[in-house]
């Protein structure tokens, strides 16, 4: 598994995502690019904004300064982009790097040629008093922006290893082995199958096995997501990473190392992340046809000018062919996706939607099915007293006060629920004496001289069929039943209705029993449910829905949801859940409120629509400028390439993209 990554440093040039090295390698290159690009922008555009300040700077010196500043940005900061560009040409696989480096390279080499040999350019290409127009700022700016975008993407995709490490941390590092009547502490790696191990209260279970002596309540929430500890007696199975809450017991190791359930969950997360197809970005799809089209127009421009142009034809043919590449330089295209995503991500953060993986926003647009965990997602994840059913010899408040007093020394979730209910009614809890807890049997104590016993009770006609029922016995006489339930969150019904209105099918996936699942699904009018499922089965259910052609979003909050979150097209974690669930997800709903999922869907649709609009602006202005750059107007107007038109087209496309993206800051969710 990934443990080697904790101690072995990846080589600087080793690709980790999109064929690029780790962000720690890209970050200093971005900072250098940013520091050099700012003065290039000032030198390139300062004359237009502040002509009186720049009038004394000779155009030739200005050009040499821009060349000196842009060269390290293009060749050093953009080194890995050039490598990806060359690979795309070799493998005939056009992508955004093909488009970006082709455009920035054309702008750079044309501008360098203009600085070195500008005196030989046709007079029509010279600006009065400013020499031949240069495009170094386009090269530097695009390289810097794309670097920033790649760093942001790498940070989003770096969550997988963190999730794996968090999963590994659930298992203890040592165990208490009992052999020949002696107990010794040994490393986890030294445990063998059939070893007898002891687990004390408050300790995590080191490996999978079965109890051979003792009994206890084991908190398995990290596997099942259910809050109530599970009673474990002789022969009962226990799993690595779960928490022993009360008693001490011995168990026989049955599955160790990679065979434990925890290790299998880790592998499921790894496999799901590795098998996930990389998202094909809109800019890459556009590049598939845009790059060959621009290259073809540039080549045709060169041939036609060489054949039909005025003598000497070589220089105008070369200049106009390169001009086509320059005006098609994807400045706006480089901005189209990252500016919209950054703005959309910021807008989401304001409304409680934490976007960890920008690609999740794109996938969420296409979602057709939402699979939702029950406990802590649809429900609150905290048991509460639902109803009290006293016998005729006692009233509700007295029964609850005695039960809560008896349970007050206990840390069991049901005990805390009883105490909380008593506090809500402002009941005074009497001191507890002779408190005893029997794992799986309940508790007993003396309250004001009376013996109070609390344990499981059969259902009654007035108690919910899905409730957990506890019976209260006073001085040996059964005195009543208290029903506890895990209530549906108050915000859940509205959220489910809105998700249905958006055209999504909703299924509940839970490890809870079928009666409870059926009740919750009926209350919320879900499209279906899967009950009694294991973490591996949750992932299988995701795969089954995907096999039917559905785009699946999975929402959950526990470790048991991590494999499903990783396998789903969109993993959505509750901010109130476990760190591991949040590591495995692409989106986090900070407040754990499903209404925020509705906002996330609206955000994804608005952001993707914004990106498509930006791509239109990017191609629209370039599309207008390319014919002018190719010399289409020359026979009628004598124009070759007007720097004003080229500069205006490039600037206008970028301004349009940024202004359009900023609209996302105020989009209604």
XYZ file of C-alpha atoms in Angstrom:
669
model
C 0.000 0.000 0.000
C 1.094 3.639 0.247
C 3.240 3.415 3.333
C 6.428 3.751 1.315
C 5.385 7.232 0.323
C 5.724 8.371 3.880
C 9.468 7.825 3.929
C 10.537 7.979 0.287
C 10.702 11.370 -1.398
C 9.519 11.452 -5.002
C 12.160 12.615 -7.510
C 11.599 16.170 -8.703
C 10.899 15.217 -12.316
C 8.671 12.226 -11.561
C 5.173 12.874 -13.001
C 2.436 12.709 -10.388
C -0.591 14.198 -12.201
C -1.338 15.174 -15.820
C 2.266 14.259 -16.695
C 3.587 17.045 -14.455
C 5.802 16.771 -11.343
C 4.735 17.431 -7.758
C 3.392 20.877 -6.912
C 6.435 21.510 -4.709
C 8.416 21.573 -7.982
C 5.889 23.747 -9.818
C 5.410 26.256 -6.977
C 8.835 28.002 -7.163
C 8.542 28.081 -10.964
C 5.180 29.821 -10.617
C 6.580 32.392 -8.161
C 9.474 33.190 -10.515
C 7.070 33.410 -13.461
C 4.792 35.770 -11.529
C 7.693 38.016 -10.484
C 8.953 38.294 -14.086
C 5.566 38.534 -15.798
C 4.414 41.627 -13.908
C 7.215 43.870 -15.302
C 6.678 42.375 -18.779
C 3.017 43.444 -18.624
C 4.080 46.933 -17.503
C 6.625 47.238 -20.331
C 4.167 45.935 -22.942
C 1.124 47.958 -21.975
C 2.521 50.864 -19.980
C 3.024 52.970 -23.094
C -0.693 52.802 -23.876
C -1.800 53.542 -20.317
C 0.909 56.065 -19.383
C 2.464 57.399 -22.621
C 4.140 60.345 -20.883
C 5.981 58.023 -18.513
C 7.205 55.589 -21.179
C 7.922 58.038 -24.031
C 11.604 58.240 -23.096
C 12.136 54.443 -23.206
C 13.451 53.473 -26.672
C 11.307 50.739 -28.319
C 14.378 48.609 -29.018
C 15.484 48.699 -25.351
C 11.910 47.929 -24.303
C 11.946 44.883 -26.584
C 15.249 43.605 -25.215
C 13.996 43.973 -21.636
C 10.831 42.022 -22.434
C 12.893 39.317 -24.156
C 15.231 39.006 -21.155
C 12.328 38.739 -18.698
C 10.148 36.377 -20.766
C 12.875 33.862 -21.712
C 13.174 32.257 -18.219
C 9.373 32.261 -17.881
C 8.916 30.356 -21.146
C 11.857 27.952 -20.925
C 12.313 27.445 -17.151
C 8.913 28.044 -15.584
C 7.170 26.433 -18.559
C 9.706 23.639 -19.003
C 7.293 20.848 -18.124
C 4.599 22.280 -20.400
C 7.066 22.159 -23.294
C 7.746 18.506 -22.437
C 4.029 17.705 -22.466
C 3.674 19.621 -25.763
C 6.433 17.568 -27.381
C 4.889 14.346 -26.069
C 1.470 15.306 -27.469
C 3.028 15.845 -30.898
C 4.921 12.540 -30.726
C 1.836 10.607 -29.694
C -0.549 12.654 -31.869
C -2.720 13.377 -28.831
C -3.708 17.050 -28.876
C -4.576 18.571 -25.516
C -4.517 21.927 -23.762
C -0.711 21.832 -23.498
C -0.495 21.434 -27.272
C -2.591 24.540 -27.750
C -0.948 26.566 -25.004
C 2.692 25.929 -25.937
C 1.990 26.247 -29.672
C 0.480 29.687 -29.101
C 2.958 30.909 -26.487
C 5.863 29.515 -28.504
C 4.701 31.257 -31.648
C 4.294 34.526 -29.737
C 7.731 34.149 -28.126
C 9.735 33.203 -31.219
C 7.990 35.742 -33.435
C 8.657 38.474 -30.855
C 12.277 37.384 -30.456
C 12.699 37.440 -34.244
C 11.118 40.916 -34.299
C 13.557 42.202 -31.645
C 16.568 40.781 -33.524
C 15.534 41.515 -37.117
C 12.668 44.012 -36.845
C 14.392 46.416 -39.240
C 13.863 43.905 -42.067
C 10.092 43.593 -41.489
C 7.734 45.261 -44.011
C 6.958 48.896 -43.230
C 3.255 48.045 -42.914
C 4.074 46.010 -39.784
C 5.748 48.909 -37.965
C 3.850 51.063 -35.504
C 4.675 54.738 -35.853
C 7.441 55.459 -33.368
C 7.047 52.099 -31.585
C 8.692 49.595 -33.906
C 7.344 46.116 -34.684
C 4.614 44.930 -32.267
C 5.722 42.315 -29.723
C 3.724 39.636 -27.892
C 6.044 38.649 -25.035
C 3.341 39.555 -22.496
C 1.036 36.894 -23.968
C 3.745 34.224 -23.578
C 4.593 35.181 -19.992
C 1.013 35.723 -18.823
C -0.399 32.478 -20.245
C 2.500 30.400 -18.870
C 1.981 31.911 -15.397
C -1.798 31.398 -15.419
C -1.551 27.772 -16.580
C 1.066 27.066 -13.898
C -1.299 28.404 -11.242
C -4.132 26.240 -12.592
C -1.997 23.085 -12.502
C -0.885 23.761 -8.916
C -4.507 24.161 -7.815
C -5.489 20.913 -9.565
C -2.604 18.995 -7.992
C -3.635 20.143 -4.522
C -7.136 18.843 -5.165
C -5.834 15.451 -6.298
C -3.388 15.076 -3.405
C -6.152 13.994 -1.012
C -6.012 10.280 -1.871
C -2.753 9.518 -0.048
C -3.943 11.499 2.969
C -7.095 9.370 3.070
C -5.062 6.160 2.909
C -2.768 7.319 5.731
C -5.774 8.253 7.865
C -7.241 4.797 7.320
C -3.966 3.166 8.346
C -3.852 5.243 11.529
C -7.045 3.538 12.727
C -5.170 0.332 13.509
C -3.078 0.324 16.721
C 0.660 -0.141 16.377
C 0.936 -2.836 19.057
C -1.104 -5.618 20.669
C -1.207 -7.570 23.960
C -0.464 -11.221 23.152
C -1.289 -13.884 25.764
C 0.787 -17.070 25.490
C 1.342 -19.774 28.143
C -0.331 -17.615 30.767
C 2.030 -14.698 30.115
C 1.028 -11.381 28.509
C 3.455 -9.386 26.364
C 3.225 -6.355 24.095
C 4.236 -7.054 20.491
C 4.271 -4.970 17.277
C 1.307 -5.366 14.967
C 3.521 -6.976 12.329
C 4.432 -9.838 14.723
C 0.854 -11.045 15.213
C 0.206 -14.485 13.726
C -3.070 -16.222 12.920
C -4.481 -18.062 15.988
C -2.592 -15.836 18.442
C -4.610 -15.013 21.574
C -4.807 -11.256 22.144
C -6.206 -9.159 24.984
C -8.093 -5.887 24.464
C -8.727 -3.585 27.406
C -11.432 -0.895 27.736
C -10.755 2.130 25.536
C -8.327 0.289 23.239
C -8.640 -0.325 19.517
C -8.790 -3.891 18.243
C -5.579 -4.706 16.330
C -6.719 -7.455 13.901
C -9.857 -9.373 12.928
C -10.847 -12.323 15.093
C -13.398 -13.994 17.399
C -13.883 -13.675 21.173
C -12.685 -16.585 23.287
C -13.209 -15.093 26.773
C -15.060 -12.135 28.281
C -17.624 -9.751 26.792
C -17.881 -6.095 25.919
C -19.621 -3.408 23.867
C -17.598 -2.514 20.758
C -18.012 0.773 18.905
C -18.118 -0.189 15.200
C -19.211 3.223 13.916
C -16.065 3.462 11.775
C -17.304 0.410 9.842
C -21.084 0.628 9.971
C -21.734 4.305 10.584
C -24.194 3.335 13.337
C -23.738 5.123 16.690
C -24.733 2.338 19.102
C -21.972 -0.003 20.336
C -22.481 -3.667 19.472
C -22.574 -6.356 22.185
C -19.744 -8.881 21.769
C -19.756 -12.223 23.588
C -17.815 -15.480 23.158
C -17.527 -16.449 19.443
C -18.596 -12.987 18.271
C -16.490 -11.480 15.476
C -14.460 -8.300 15.976
C -12.711 -6.149 13.353
C -9.416 -4.262 13.302
C -9.696 -0.546 14.044
C -12.960 -0.781 16.001
C -13.027 0.546 19.577
C -13.602 -1.512 22.709
C -15.725 0.615 25.044
C -16.367 -1.206 28.331
C -15.156 -4.695 29.191
C -11.879 -6.554 28.775
C -11.780 -9.679 26.601
C -9.550 -12.194 24.879
C -9.920 -13.052 21.202
C -8.263 -15.311 18.650
C -6.609 -13.622 15.647
C -8.183 -14.908 12.418
C -7.228 -12.351 9.764
C -4.073 -10.242 9.920
C -2.209 -7.754 7.741
C -3.723 -7.296 4.282
C -6.525 -9.759 5.084
C -8.268 -7.619 7.724
C -11.476 -5.803 6.898
C -9.741 -2.458 7.488
C -6.984 -3.374 4.998
C -9.632 -4.408 2.468
C -11.343 -1.020 2.862
C -7.985 0.657 2.238
C -7.522 -1.394 -0.953
C -11.044 -0.558 -2.110
C -10.292 3.152 -1.771
C -6.970 2.751 -3.595
C -8.466 0.723 -6.429
C -11.377 3.104 -6.866
C -9.031 6.087 -7.086
C -6.687 4.340 -9.503
C -9.459 3.035 -11.754
C -11.177 6.405 -11.989
C -10.791 7.657 -15.580
C -9.160 11.096 -15.734
C -11.679 13.760 -16.586
C -11.416 15.063 -20.132
C -11.521 18.792 -19.732
C -13.434 21.093 -22.035
C -10.277 22.864 -23.148
C -8.725 19.531 -24.154
C -11.800 18.607 -26.169
C -11.634 21.965 -27.922
C -7.925 21.457 -28.596
C -8.608 18.251 -30.529
C -9.990 20.250 -33.439
C -8.729 23.770 -32.733
C -4.987 22.970 -32.783
C -5.002 21.167 -36.173
C -7.315 23.832 -37.612
C -5.053 26.722 -36.588
C -1.925 24.862 -37.730
C -3.565 24.131 -41.087
C -4.641 27.755 -41.593
C -1.135 28.936 -40.671
C 0.471 26.539 -43.159
C -2.019 27.501 -45.887
C -1.330 31.184 -45.181
C 2.404 30.616 -45.639
C 1.941 28.733 -48.939
C -0.515 31.235 -50.433
C 1.597 34.262 -49.523
C 4.723 32.561 -50.861
C 2.873 31.811 -54.117
C 0.727 34.923 -54.586
C 2.347 37.582 -52.360
C 4.415 40.532 -53.601
C 8.168 40.099 -53.891
C 10.100 39.433 -51.737
C 7.397 36.973 -50.655
C 9.273 34.972 -48.004
C 9.183 37.524 -45.168
C 5.459 38.469 -45.446
C 4.610 34.768 -45.886
C 6.503 33.899 -42.714
C 5.193 36.886 -40.729
C 1.550 36.270 -41.666
C 1.795 32.526 -40.980
C 3.179 33.232 -37.511
C 0.594 36.002 -37.021
C -2.156 33.400 -37.369
C -0.631 31.409 -34.512
C -0.203 34.535 -32.384
C -3.726 35.823 -32.720
C -4.997 32.282 -32.021
C -2.820 32.201 -28.894
C -5.157 30.872 -26.178
C -4.845 33.680 -23.643
C -8.592 33.682 -23.014
C -8.693 29.887 -23.315
C -6.045 29.591 -20.624
C -8.185 31.800 -18.403
C -11.584 30.333 -19.322
C -11.528 27.323 -17.008
C -9.362 28.384 -14.015
C -10.967 31.814 -13.516
C -14.482 30.341 -13.527
C -13.461 27.487 -11.234
C -11.679 29.720 -8.734
C -14.653 32.101 -8.637
C -17.153 29.227 -8.398
C -15.162 27.529 -5.639
C -15.102 30.784 -3.677
C -18.853 31.215 -4.117
C -19.395 27.641 -2.923
C -17.316 28.234 0.204
C -19.596 31.147 1.117
C -22.612 28.812 1.122
C -21.008 25.816 2.867
C -19.898 23.854 -0.218
C -16.191 23.022 0.043
C -14.891 21.996 -3.386
C -11.803 19.806 -2.887
C -11.619 18.531 -6.458
C -12.592 21.036 -9.163
C -13.382 18.168 -11.553
C -16.186 17.105 -9.182
C -18.114 20.228 -10.202
C -18.059 19.120 -13.831
C -19.156 15.592 -12.993
C -21.935 16.806 -10.687
C -23.666 18.514 -13.614
C -24.209 15.139 -15.273
C -25.337 13.291 -12.103
C -28.503 11.227 -12.495
C -28.544 9.247 -9.230
C -27.735 10.143 -5.623
C -26.930 7.335 -3.173
C -27.145 8.567 0.411
C -25.993 7.020 3.671
C -28.604 7.131 6.455
C -26.981 7.732 9.827
C -25.508 11.205 10.125
C -26.545 12.125 6.573
C -30.302 11.709 6.339
C -30.611 11.400 10.109
C -28.878 13.276 12.894
C -26.720 10.346 13.996
C -27.603 10.894 17.659
C -30.217 8.762 19.456
C -33.019 10.693 21.159
C -35.887 9.729 23.402
C -38.911 9.460 21.118
C -41.579 8.372 23.569
C -42.057 7.120 27.133
C -44.558 4.376 28.001
C -44.897 4.059 31.814
C -46.895 1.414 33.605
C -49.916 2.638 35.650
C -47.942 2.739 38.906
C -45.590 5.573 37.733
C -45.671 8.734 35.603
C -43.468 9.655 32.605
C -41.212 12.176 34.334
C -40.552 9.935 37.334
C -39.708 6.977 35.067
C -37.367 9.121 32.939
C -35.692 10.731 35.977
C -34.934 7.342 37.576
C -33.694 5.865 34.289
C -31.486 8.873 33.536
C -30.053 8.882 37.059
C -29.207 5.194 36.791
C -27.541 5.725 33.398
C -25.730 8.959 34.293
C -22.338 7.276 35.068
C -22.400 5.494 31.685
C -20.896 6.831 28.432
C -23.150 4.654 26.250
C -24.946 6.700 23.509
C -28.342 5.490 24.749
C -27.422 6.550 28.287
C -26.445 10.015 27.073
C -29.763 10.252 25.219
C -31.694 9.476 28.417
C -29.739 12.050 30.413
C -30.234 14.674 27.687
C -33.991 14.031 27.632
C -34.175 14.469 31.416
C -32.285 17.770 31.200
C -34.656 19.004 28.488
C -37.531 18.463 30.920
C -35.556 20.160 33.740
C -35.707 16.987 35.834
C -33.420 16.723 38.864
C -31.290 13.567 38.834
C -30.772 11.934 42.214
C -27.311 10.650 43.240
C -26.407 7.190 41.936
C -25.126 4.412 44.164
C -23.904 0.861 43.520
C -23.725 1.409 39.759
C -23.069 -1.785 37.782
C -22.890 -2.288 34.016
C -23.175 -5.713 32.425
C -22.108 -5.684 28.762
C -25.127 -6.508 26.647
C -27.391 -6.799 29.717
C -27.860 -3.172 30.743
C -27.177 -1.336 33.998
C -28.365 -1.405 37.583
C -28.051 1.152 40.377
C -29.651 2.322 43.627
C -31.485 5.637 43.374
C -33.016 7.089 46.556
C -33.025 3.617 48.079
C -34.749 1.990 45.094
C -33.122 -0.581 42.824
C -33.294 0.531 39.186
C -32.482 -1.868 36.380
C -32.382 -0.875 32.714
C -32.117 -3.317 29.804
C -33.674 -4.196 26.477
C -37.454 -4.461 26.290
C -39.901 -5.952 23.791
C -41.800 -3.596 21.477
C -45.145 -2.157 22.444
C -48.078 -1.183 20.280
C -47.517 2.497 21.000
C -43.760 2.588 20.303
C -42.311 3.077 16.803
C -41.414 -0.235 15.195
C -38.046 1.195 14.191
C -37.102 2.451 17.665
C -34.581 1.049 20.098
C -36.541 0.103 23.214
C -35.208 0.024 26.767
C -37.157 -1.401 29.678
C -37.048 0.064 33.192
C -37.545 -2.190 36.243
C -38.020 -0.710 39.726
C -37.434 -2.966 42.753
C -37.986 -6.020 40.573
C -41.246 -4.740 39.016
C -41.386 -3.832 35.316
C -42.348 -0.148 35.267
C -42.214 1.041 31.663
C -40.547 1.322 28.271
C -38.588 4.194 26.728
C -38.298 4.344 22.932
C -35.239 5.998 21.391
C -34.863 6.898 17.726
C -32.332 8.594 15.487
C -34.494 11.394 14.062
C -34.450 12.477 10.461
C -32.784 15.867 10.154
C -35.327 18.656 9.981
C -33.764 19.911 6.747
C -33.704 16.522 4.989
C -37.303 16.362 3.621
C -37.009 19.736 1.859
C -33.626 18.754 0.442
C -34.976 15.438 -0.903
C -37.939 17.185 -2.543
C -35.630 19.689 -4.221
C -33.263 16.950 -5.439
C -36.240 15.149 -6.964
C -37.314 18.409 -8.600
C -33.863 18.659 -10.160
C -34.475 15.293 -11.822
C -32.324 13.084 -9.600
C -33.192 9.596 -8.358
C -32.385 9.082 -4.675
C -31.552 5.784 -2.963
C -30.581 5.223 0.666
C -27.640 2.923 1.390
C -27.238 1.910 5.030
C -25.792 -0.730 7.302
C -28.892 -0.455 9.507
C -31.620 -3.124 9.643
C -34.294 -3.278 6.959
C -37.197 -2.186 9.176
C -35.466 1.077 10.023
C -34.353 1.646 6.431
C -37.857 0.989 5.094
C -39.352 3.414 7.585
C -36.895 6.234 6.744
C -37.206 5.636 2.979
C -40.990 5.784 3.247
C -40.952 8.938 5.332
C -38.730 10.704 2.787
C -40.361 9.214 -0.353
C -37.050 7.906 -1.662
C -36.800 5.964 -4.925
C -35.450 2.915 -3.076
C -33.065 1.709 -0.405
C -30.333 -0.851 0.292
C -30.203 -2.058 3.918
C -27.753 -4.122 5.961
C -24.844 -3.439 3.603
C -21.104 -3.646 4.321
C -18.533 -1.060 3.159
C -17.529 -3.337 0.262
C -21.173 -3.853 -0.648
C -21.721 -0.086 -0.681
C -19.011 0.206 -3.301
C -20.549 -2.669 -5.281
C -23.912 -0.878 -5.239
C -22.220 2.227 -6.678
C -20.700 0.075 -9.439
C -24.046 -1.575 -10.164
C -25.758 1.774 -10.659
C -22.876 2.946 -12.846
C -23.131 -0.227 -14.937
C -26.709 0.763 -15.751
C -25.419 3.972 -17.308
C -26.159 6.182 -14.317
C -23.822 8.973 -13.189
C -23.645 8.404 -9.433
C -23.146 10.868 -6.607
C -22.622 9.264 -3.184
C -23.178 11.239 0.028
C -21.918 9.874 3.356
C -20.046 10.731 6.526
C -18.306 7.638 7.903
C -15.284 5.449 7.282
C -17.659 2.792 6.018
C -18.596 5.211 3.227
C -15.004 5.858 2.081
C -14.850 3.104 -0.608
C -18.205 4.184 -2.046
C -17.185 7.855 -1.966
C -14.024 7.012 -3.886
C -15.812 4.815 -6.439
C -18.681 7.213 -7.131
C -18.501 9.680 -9.992
C -18.952 12.390 -7.342
C -18.101 11.749 -3.688
C -19.904 14.090 -1.283
C -18.926 14.061 2.402
C -20.697 15.631 5.342
C -18.518 18.172 7.164
C -19.813 16.724 10.435
C -18.465 13.260 9.560
C -15.089 11.532 9.732
C -11.876 12.935 8.282
C -11.505 9.821 6.145
C -14.853 10.365 4.453
C -13.870 13.960 3.716
C -10.495 12.861 2.329
C -12.197 10.426 -0.070
C -14.754 12.938 -1.355
C -14.543 15.609 -4.026
C -17.109 17.848 -2.311
C -17.673 18.494 1.394
C -20.935 19.917 2.745
C -19.505 21.864 5.662
C -22.682 21.969 7.770
C -23.726 18.383 7.041
C -27.005 19.704 5.603
C -28.341 18.070 2.422
C -29.855 21.377 1.369
C -26.278 22.402 0.712
C -26.087 19.551 -1.827
C -28.878 21.284 -3.733
C -26.768 24.450 -3.696
C -23.758 22.454 -4.897
C -25.738 21.192 -7.894
C -26.880 24.715 -8.762
C -23.267 25.878 -8.353
C -21.927 23.152 -10.638
C -24.448 23.965 -13.351
C -23.728 27.683 -13.120
C -19.947 27.129 -13.167
C -19.953 24.756 -16.140
C -22.286 27.056 -18.041
C -19.923 29.921 -17.281
C -16.926 27.943 -18.559
C -18.734 27.147 -21.814
C -19.564 30.834 -22.252
C -15.907 31.707 -21.633
C -14.752 29.198 -24.233
C -17.140 30.794 -26.711
C -15.648 34.235 -26.012
C -12.123 32.809 -26.346
C -12.795 31.224 -29.734
C -15.118 33.983 -31.020
C -12.553 36.772 -30.822
C -9.733 34.579 -32.081
C -11.978 33.400 -34.888
C -12.552 37.011 -35.958
C -8.852 37.834 -35.816
C -7.459 34.797 -37.662
C -8.746 35.799 -41.146
C -7.264 39.285 -40.673
C -3.956 37.770 -39.556
C -3.945 35.478 -42.575
C -4.224 38.514 -44.856
C -7.770 37.950 -46.065
C -8.367 41.726 -46.136
C -5.089 42.566 -47.880
C -6.470 42.526 -51.458
C -9.212 44.986 -50.447
C -7.667 47.211 -47.795
C -3.920 46.605 -47.959
C -3.966 45.427 -44.317
C -1.654 42.644 -43.260
C -1.894 42.400 -39.485
C -2.967 45.435 -37.572
C -1.388 45.309 -34.106
C -4.377 47.269 -32.848
C -6.761 44.561 -34.030
C -4.556 41.770 -32.689
C -4.081 43.472 -29.328
C -7.728 44.450 -29.071
C -8.917 40.927 -29.918
C -6.631 39.299 -27.362
C -7.392 41.875 -24.654
C -11.125 41.907 -25.316
C -11.368 38.130 -25.140
C -9.513 38.064 -21.816
C -11.557 40.919 -20.357
C -14.776 39.223 -21.454
C -13.740 35.934 -19.860
C -12.774 37.516 -16.523
C -15.874 39.729 -16.375
C -18.136 36.799 -17.186
C -16.467 34.581 -14.560
C -16.903 37.236 -11.876
C -20.661 36.991 -12.316
C -20.431 33.698 -10.403
C -19.685 35.674 -7.227
C -23.322 36.748 -7.151
C -25.051 33.708 -8.656
C -28.152 32.673 -6.735
C -27.873 29.185 -5.221
